[in-house]
Amino acid sequence: MSAIELTIDGKKIEVEPGTTILEAARQLGIDIPTFCYDPELPSNGACRICVVEVEKARALVASCVAPAGSDMVVHTASERVINARRAILSLLVANHPLDCITCEKTGECKLQDYCYRYGVADSEFSGEVKELSDDDSNAFFVRDMNKCILCGICVGKCQDVIGAGAIDFTKRGFVANVGPAFEDSIEDSTCVFCGLCIDSCPVGALIPKYSLGKGRPWEITKTRAVCPYCSIGCNVNLHVKANEVIGVTPVETNPVNRGHLCIKGKFGWDYLKSGDRLTRPLIKSNGVFLEVSWEEALALIADNIDEVKTRYGSDAIMGLCSPKTTNEESYLFQKLIRSLGTNNVDSYTRHCHAPAVDGMMEAFGSAAMTNSIEELSDTGAILVVAADPAESHPVISYRVREAVRNGAQLIVADPEPIGLTDLAQHYLPLYEGSAVALVNAMAYIIIEEGLQDQAFIDKRTEGYAAFKAAVSKYSIQDAAEVTGIGEEELRSAARAYAGAEKAAIISTVGANYSAAGGGLVLALANLALLTGNLGKESAGLYLPYGENNLQGVSDMGALPAVLSGYQLVKEKAVRDKFSRSWKTEINQNAGLSAAEVFTSGENSAIKALYILDENPVTCIGEENVETVQFLANLDFLIVQDIFMTETAALADVILPAAAFAEQEGTYTNTERRVQLTRQAVNPPGEAFPGWAIIAELAGWLGFEWIYDGPSDVFDEMTSLTPQYAGMSYERLKTRGLQWPCPSEDHPGTAVLYEGRFSRGLGLFTVVDDQTAVPSRTEISVSSAAAYHACQCQSDSMSKRSVINNFKRDSGR
Amino acid sequence: MYEKHLMICGATGCLSSGSSQVEEALIEELEKHGIKDKYRLVMGGCPGFCEVGPLIVVYPDEVFYSRLKPKDMAELVEKHLVGGEIVERLLYKGPDVDAPARFYDTIPFYAKQKFNVLRNSGLIDPESIDEYIMRGGYRAFTRALNMDSTTICEEVKQAGLRGRGGAGFSTGLKWELTYKAPSSKKYVVCNADEGDPGAFMDRSILEGDPHAILEGMLICGRAIGADEGYIYCRAEYPLAIKRLKTAIEDAERYGLLGENILGYGFNFKMNIKEGAGAFVCGEETALLASIEGKRGMPRPRPPFPAQSGLFGKPTTINNVETFANVPLIVKEGGVDEFVKVGTDGSKGTKVFALAGKIRNTGLCEVPMGITIREIIYDVGGGIKGGRAFKAVQAGGPSGGCIPDELIDLPIDYDSLNQAGAIMGSGGLVVMDERTCMVDLARYFLSFTQKESCGKCTPCREGTKRMLEILNRISEGLGKPEDLDTLDSLATSIKDSSLCGLGQTCPNPVLSTIRYFRNEYEEHIEEHFCRAGVCKELFNYRIDEEKCTGCTACVKACPVDAIKGEKKEPHEIIQELCTRCGSCIEKCRQDCIMITPVGSEADVSN
Ligand SMILES: Cc1cc2nc3c(=O)[nH]c(=O)nc-3n(C[C@H](O)[C@H](O)[C@H](O)COP(=O)(O)O)c2cc1C
Ligand code: SF4
Ligand code: SF4
Ligand code: SF4
Ligand code: SF4
Ligand code: SF4
Ligand code: SF4
Ligand code: FES
Ligand code: FES
């Protein structure tokens, strides 16, 4: 269709068909007021403040919903328009408390701004006003519906974007309202406290409790940081007044969360101010911790490390790195441990994700998520198996909802309804443990009906013949029996997945450390290979990690067998490269893994252990006896953390670290995006950023490290790490960069395996296992293996936060 | 073969005045005489004259019996059916006829009517598809099966049919737009929500001739390429829903609905959706949302339903009466016949529900272009109680009033619009001198204010403020600037509301101000309601000169506010009087006056 030309306020403009008058005016820099317009919601047209005059039209038109028409002549500020806007403001104000003096929203309230703009000081109408009582039911926000102007944005966000469906319009006429059904309180609704409604409300009707009375918009500085909880890596603005974080809003312009958050990112940061924060180094003396100076603590560590090294050799030393540390901290940490002559460095939680890592390594030759989160919105079909993204990675579930709004087919395979079931055109409530059979049956149907991508199979894969033979062993009737899903449902799900131009798969089964999920990961990889859904946009495998920087910590080489960028310790060229840069020898033997060491109990070869931000003692919800035994047998235990944890309590020295808002650095999210997080406030007391503590300790241990700041560390790392080679803090500022990014002019890589897999050809693997895979429910029932288990570090934050009040089972 | 057919009105109005009991008594009588098999009894659709129900029409004699009671049946059977003699006593009598009248030709109520849409109502058994077919039913549909889409749309356009649900949009054009919208799935939706207070035109058609609607929808489906239809019917219309269900089942049995209809490879599935009862659900986009299971709230147009309607598919939505007209147009030679009736811009007939201070309340179908005078004085039999005609409210809560001076206005879409009213769905509320125009505006606005869906600011908040001003005026608290405020508020609401409800709901206020400004001013400035409606703004007084002391008023007064000796002039004690109006209704001497508060003078005339 050809462009549309119209005239707005005397200026001509050409726009695409379907552009609204509002969008066209904005392109011309004409500012039309809006209350209810939100580009991500379906057209609403409720508040009418955006009306404009279109010549020859009978009535004024709402510019936010009216499409621009050819040869339209539009006036956005005629007298008629201004009068209508004044009337609307006057009507709103007549039914509004107008307690701007104490209102939290003052200064960024649209109603206030527009009244100012159009000179509406007081209403010309007087009469009945709403007198509703506040909904103060919950720990997170207050709903003052007397201030609500019923723009409906919160309803749209809650229903369409979040999918919580906690609120809707209620009643009609003057008493129409917005809220939970049956006038329930929000606490008793299906609200998940994502906070999106709060962030979208144009007036002061929804106010987060954390900011009550804390500060005015103009007193606040906003610092951009990255959420410390899950591996999505949402970008947040930290609101700071007088060295205190007093609020959080989502960053709207970044591709990861695009203005969305979940309860953790929105409300979970108050642990920063917890009284449990460590503020000074502690040394255990006769079973009690004494506050000491940094010098004393570091000297003691240096002495003890030297002693262990002399007495037992370097391999008696180990470092355990938390997946919550920044790239800079984890990079320096493994550098420190390796500089001590051992490769005994690991990230405890990584083995939780071993099935995902191993499965993808086998099929593709590397293990990272194949595509980007934002691409999900444009995919044609999504298969969700053994995952509940609404619980584990909410932002992924928002993207799935968006995809379905855009017309995607959604297939949910889970024994129990999950947070996305309501949306799924294909819900397959399969029997527990039959997911591999289901996926294989889908593959069988795809082959039988000739829906596979033969060109892709021929050119880009190997092992197809054996795979085809294996899946053909079972009939659909067999599969129907094993899975409990009828043939028709199986067929239509298979067709929906294979029939889409681009189809994606989401599963968190890879997060199951019991390793039984490996088969399913392979089966899913087969399905994607079969349909050519790899190496292209909006397709691929989404097996997101749990912890926020698990990807980064692995990338940084906090692993026993590899240095940063997965460069093998056993390869001489690699060791030489690092030795040259680090000016130290690197041990050629791979180190011990955390899993090996932690189960070795009293017989452990490890005598000194340095733990960053991990709490292995109670990692899985309850005390781990084996771990305690192992820790008790150490000669020397160093714990660096932000809280006094159960593990720290066993330490000889505790070093107080800075939390996420208190330091600059980078995190790499689950889609391989390296993002910059900034310092908003000072760490409490004498706490220091982790990277700085490690660098300082290195000095005490006799190494000459000089870093001016975290970006120095980052630059050293990129010079040694091919995937990160083209990155710098400067380049990370707005959108971050996805690795591989080999050179300074490389835009980063959103989609892996375009043209080639890491191992060359994609490998079909026979997974002839009809029973062994646990379903998501089994996983969450046995919480030892559950997703949340792998977020155990988060627990130490969330249990010191208001989000601990959220009863997960309320609502749904 | 039956000797005679007896059509008993079995529609909602007569059912509530006792037509079932009449039917029982009739059956009993017939059985008593052992002649039940000779007569065919049908509980049929509403023939319109509900005012004088329950009623029975005897065919082929075309004798119209009215105001029937069960005990009348003995005489009716004995005299008429057995004896072949008309029962004069039960014929229609009224001030508009000199002698008891038989039916169409002699009852003035029917004389100026023209039955298109109500062609079968009261004539056939609405639960019998055979009778519908016998009367030519489904012939237009079979003709349409042999036509292509464009030709059907063209004929409907040529006939000049305009939507009967309110806005009066060209039906043929609407169909054509839907036909041209590219999609493999399309819908036909019948708007049977009929939410206007007092309206029951659509109900009568639904109850009296359900197949006509199915046929109209099928023709539409054929024209636009739809294979599924929904009838969105108010849940308060259980009889209509029952008859529709029967009609759908029968049509399915006859192969007129379902797969491969009559072997033409045309499929059509018909669904009924019961509405939840909100007025705004009659607005087309809200109605579609409601069918989809969402809250019935309007959404902006475009996209129009013809482009993106039910479940996002191109949809034609028409009113009940619109669909009922369609078979008349699409039948052989239908267009020519159809365009003969009506005016240039408004073809065909329109069904109106007559209500208010009129003698013959009920349903009538009249040719477009008939004047208000004809409707009120000829069809309607004039004003009740012989009072003076003041105005008529056309188009329900979205419409406006038309005053006495425009009594010769022809009723068609364009003339009504020009006068500040609308055709709407066809409600006509007649008002006499005892109707207060401020109160009237208040009544309609309080209805729309309650029914506003609450989505858009002008309608939700603005109607409330308008209503508050009207309330104040009617309580004597009006301010001189109120009329200007009402006017500008009304203009803003009309100009900037999202849907038709907001865009039209100020009409009753605007039109009453336009034609009866002095009445508003009198309320505001003189605190006087001349019609004697706004209770704070008048007193009842007894004209001492005229009062004969008959004491009728004393007996009527519930609070003993009237004193006076028998045969002496009486007096109302103002402190006690609650202005209930009982006395004025009872006084035969017409000596109770409506006077301004605190004034002795009778200024009411
Ligand atoms: C508030 C409101 C209520 C309405 N109610 C009805 C109704 O009850 N019945 C109806 O047929 N049309 C109603 N309409 C009009 C419909 O929106 C629509 O115009 C009509 O169904 C189209 O059919 P037609 O072209 O055959 O008239 C209403 C419109 C509004 C704005
Ligand atoms: S919501 Fe806005 S207008 Fe209302 S009191 Fe608060 S600042 Fe003032
Ligand atoms: S905070 Fe609750 S009500 Fe608000 S959008 Fe999120 S889920 Fe919905
Ligand atoms: S609470 Fe806020 S966002 Fe929700 S409808 Fe009211 S004004 Fe709009
Ligand atoms: S989705 Fe993950 S990164 Fe985003 S706010 Fe929630 S916990 Fe934080
Ligand atoms: S005009 Fe009234 S009924 Fe229509 S959308 Fe607006 S508030 Fe709802
Ligand atoms: S108006 Fe009613 S209360 Fe007043 S005098 Fe007459 S009957 Fe009595
Ligand atoms: S912003 Fe356009 S109607 Fe609200
Ligand atoms: S209901 Fe019987 S005549 Fe109208």
Short mmCIF file of N, CA and C and ligand atoms in Angstrom, two decimals, chain B residues 9 11-14 46-50 55 200, ligand 9:
data_model
loop_
_atom_site.label_atom_id
_atom_site.label_comp_id
_atom_site.label_asym_id
_atom_site.label_seq_id
_atom_site.Cartn_x
_atom_site.Cartn_y
_atom_site.Cartn_z
N CYS B 9 -53.75 -13.59 20.73
CA CYS B 9 -52.43 -12.95 20.88
C CYS B 9 -51.69 -13.61 22.03
N ALA B 11 -48.46 -12.92 22.70
CA ALA B 11 -47.23 -12.18 22.91
C ALA B 11 -47.18 -11.62 24.32
N THR B 12 -46.03 -11.08 24.66
CA THR B 12 -45.78 -10.74 26.07
C THR B 12 -46.83 -9.82 26.66
N GLY B 13 -47.27 -8.81 25.90
CA GLY B 13 -48.24 -7.85 26.43
C GLY B 13 -49.54 -8.51 26.83
N CYS B 14 -50.10 -9.27 25.91
CA CYS B 14 -51.39 -9.90 26.19
C CYS B 14 -51.26 -11.04 27.18
N CYS B 46 -47.86 -10.61 18.22
CA CYS B 46 -48.58 -9.41 18.64
C CYS B 46 -49.11 -8.63 17.44
N PRO B 47 -50.43 -8.42 17.35
CA PRO B 47 -50.95 -7.59 16.27
C PRO B 47 -50.89 -6.10 16.60
N GLY B 48 -50.24 -5.76 17.67
CA GLY B 48 -49.94 -4.35 17.89
C GLY B 48 -50.81 -3.63 18.89
N PHE B 49 -52.07 -4.01 18.94
CA PHE B 49 -52.99 -3.19 19.72
C PHE B 49 -53.05 -3.68 21.16
N CYS B 50 -51.92 -3.71 21.80
CA CYS B 50 -51.80 -4.29 23.13
C CYS B 50 -52.69 -3.58 24.14
N LEU B 55 -56.59 -10.27 23.06
CA LEU B 55 -57.47 -10.22 21.91
C LEU B 55 -57.41 -11.49 21.06
N PHE B 200 -40.35 -2.36 22.29
CA PHE B 200 -40.59 -3.79 22.17
C PHE B 200 -40.93 -4.19 20.74
S1 FES C 9 -49.13 -8.19 23.05
FE1 FES C 9 -51.11 -8.67 22.40
S2 FES C 9 -51.51 -7.04 21.03
FE2 FES C 9 -49.43 -6.59 21.64
#
